[in-house]
């Protein structure tokens, strides 16, 4: 009976430690803000007359971009 509680406690401690570790690796809005050029999709270069991009306006909670005319 004591062995079962020991294993339950070990599993709970492991889950707790892993969950704390992943919280430190989250991406903040400041890491992605601004405009990003799209140069390839799934390893295939993007060919377009105008460079496609995606933008992240963190302050206003907006995502915008341009992809018209892109050939993948």
XYZ file of C-alpha atoms in Angstrom:
72
model
C 0.000 0.000 0.000
C 2.829 2.412 0.853
C 4.507 1.571 -2.456
C 1.387 2.666 -4.381
C 1.355 6.071 -2.636
C 5.058 6.451 -3.340
C 4.514 5.900 -7.094
C 1.537 8.271 -7.146
C 3.616 10.930 -5.382
C 6.512 10.459 -7.829
C 4.221 10.788 -10.857
C 2.566 13.903 -9.397
C 5.967 15.483 -8.678
C 7.159 14.706 -12.214
C 4.056 16.269 -13.759
C 4.465 19.351 -11.577
C 8.110 19.807 -12.551
C 7.432 19.331 -16.263
C 4.534 21.786 -16.247
C 6.693 24.443 -14.590
C 9.426 23.947 -17.179
C 7.154 24.411 -20.203
C 5.705 27.655 -18.820
C 9.122 29.281 -19.146
C 9.297 28.487 -22.865
C 6.133 30.301 -23.954
C 6.288 33.004 -26.602
C 5.333 36.506 -25.599
C 3.677 39.018 -27.881
C 6.885 41.038 -27.978
C 8.713 38.103 -29.572
C 6.535 38.105 -32.698
C 5.488 41.750 -33.098
C 6.223 43.496 -36.382
C 6.207 42.264 -39.975
C 7.717 38.967 -41.140
C 8.541 38.183 -44.777
C 7.359 34.796 -46.026
C 10.225 33.289 -48.009
C 9.236 29.608 -48.031
C 6.336 27.366 -47.088
C 7.059 23.771 -46.054
C 10.519 23.998 -47.652
C 9.285 25.336 -51.005
C 10.493 28.849 -51.908
C 7.731 31.400 -52.460
C 7.810 33.185 -55.821
C 5.747 36.370 -56.049
C 5.819 39.756 -57.766
C 5.470 41.468 -54.379
C 7.012 39.934 -51.247
C 4.284 38.245 -49.146
C 4.384 39.028 -45.419
C 2.479 38.612 -42.185
C 2.343 41.263 -39.479
C 1.482 41.131 -35.802
C 0.158 44.310 -34.156
C 0.370 43.249 -30.515
C -0.790 46.579 -29.102
C -4.109 46.436 -30.992
C -4.488 42.622 -31.094
C -4.390 42.539 -34.906
C -2.883 40.192 -37.495
C -2.488 41.413 -41.068
C -0.521 40.539 -44.174
C -0.189 40.208 -47.923
C -0.190 36.907 -49.826
C -1.949 37.765 -53.116
C -0.060 36.518 -56.139
C 2.199 34.122 -54.245
C 3.069 30.877 -56.010
C 3.975 28.025 -53.713
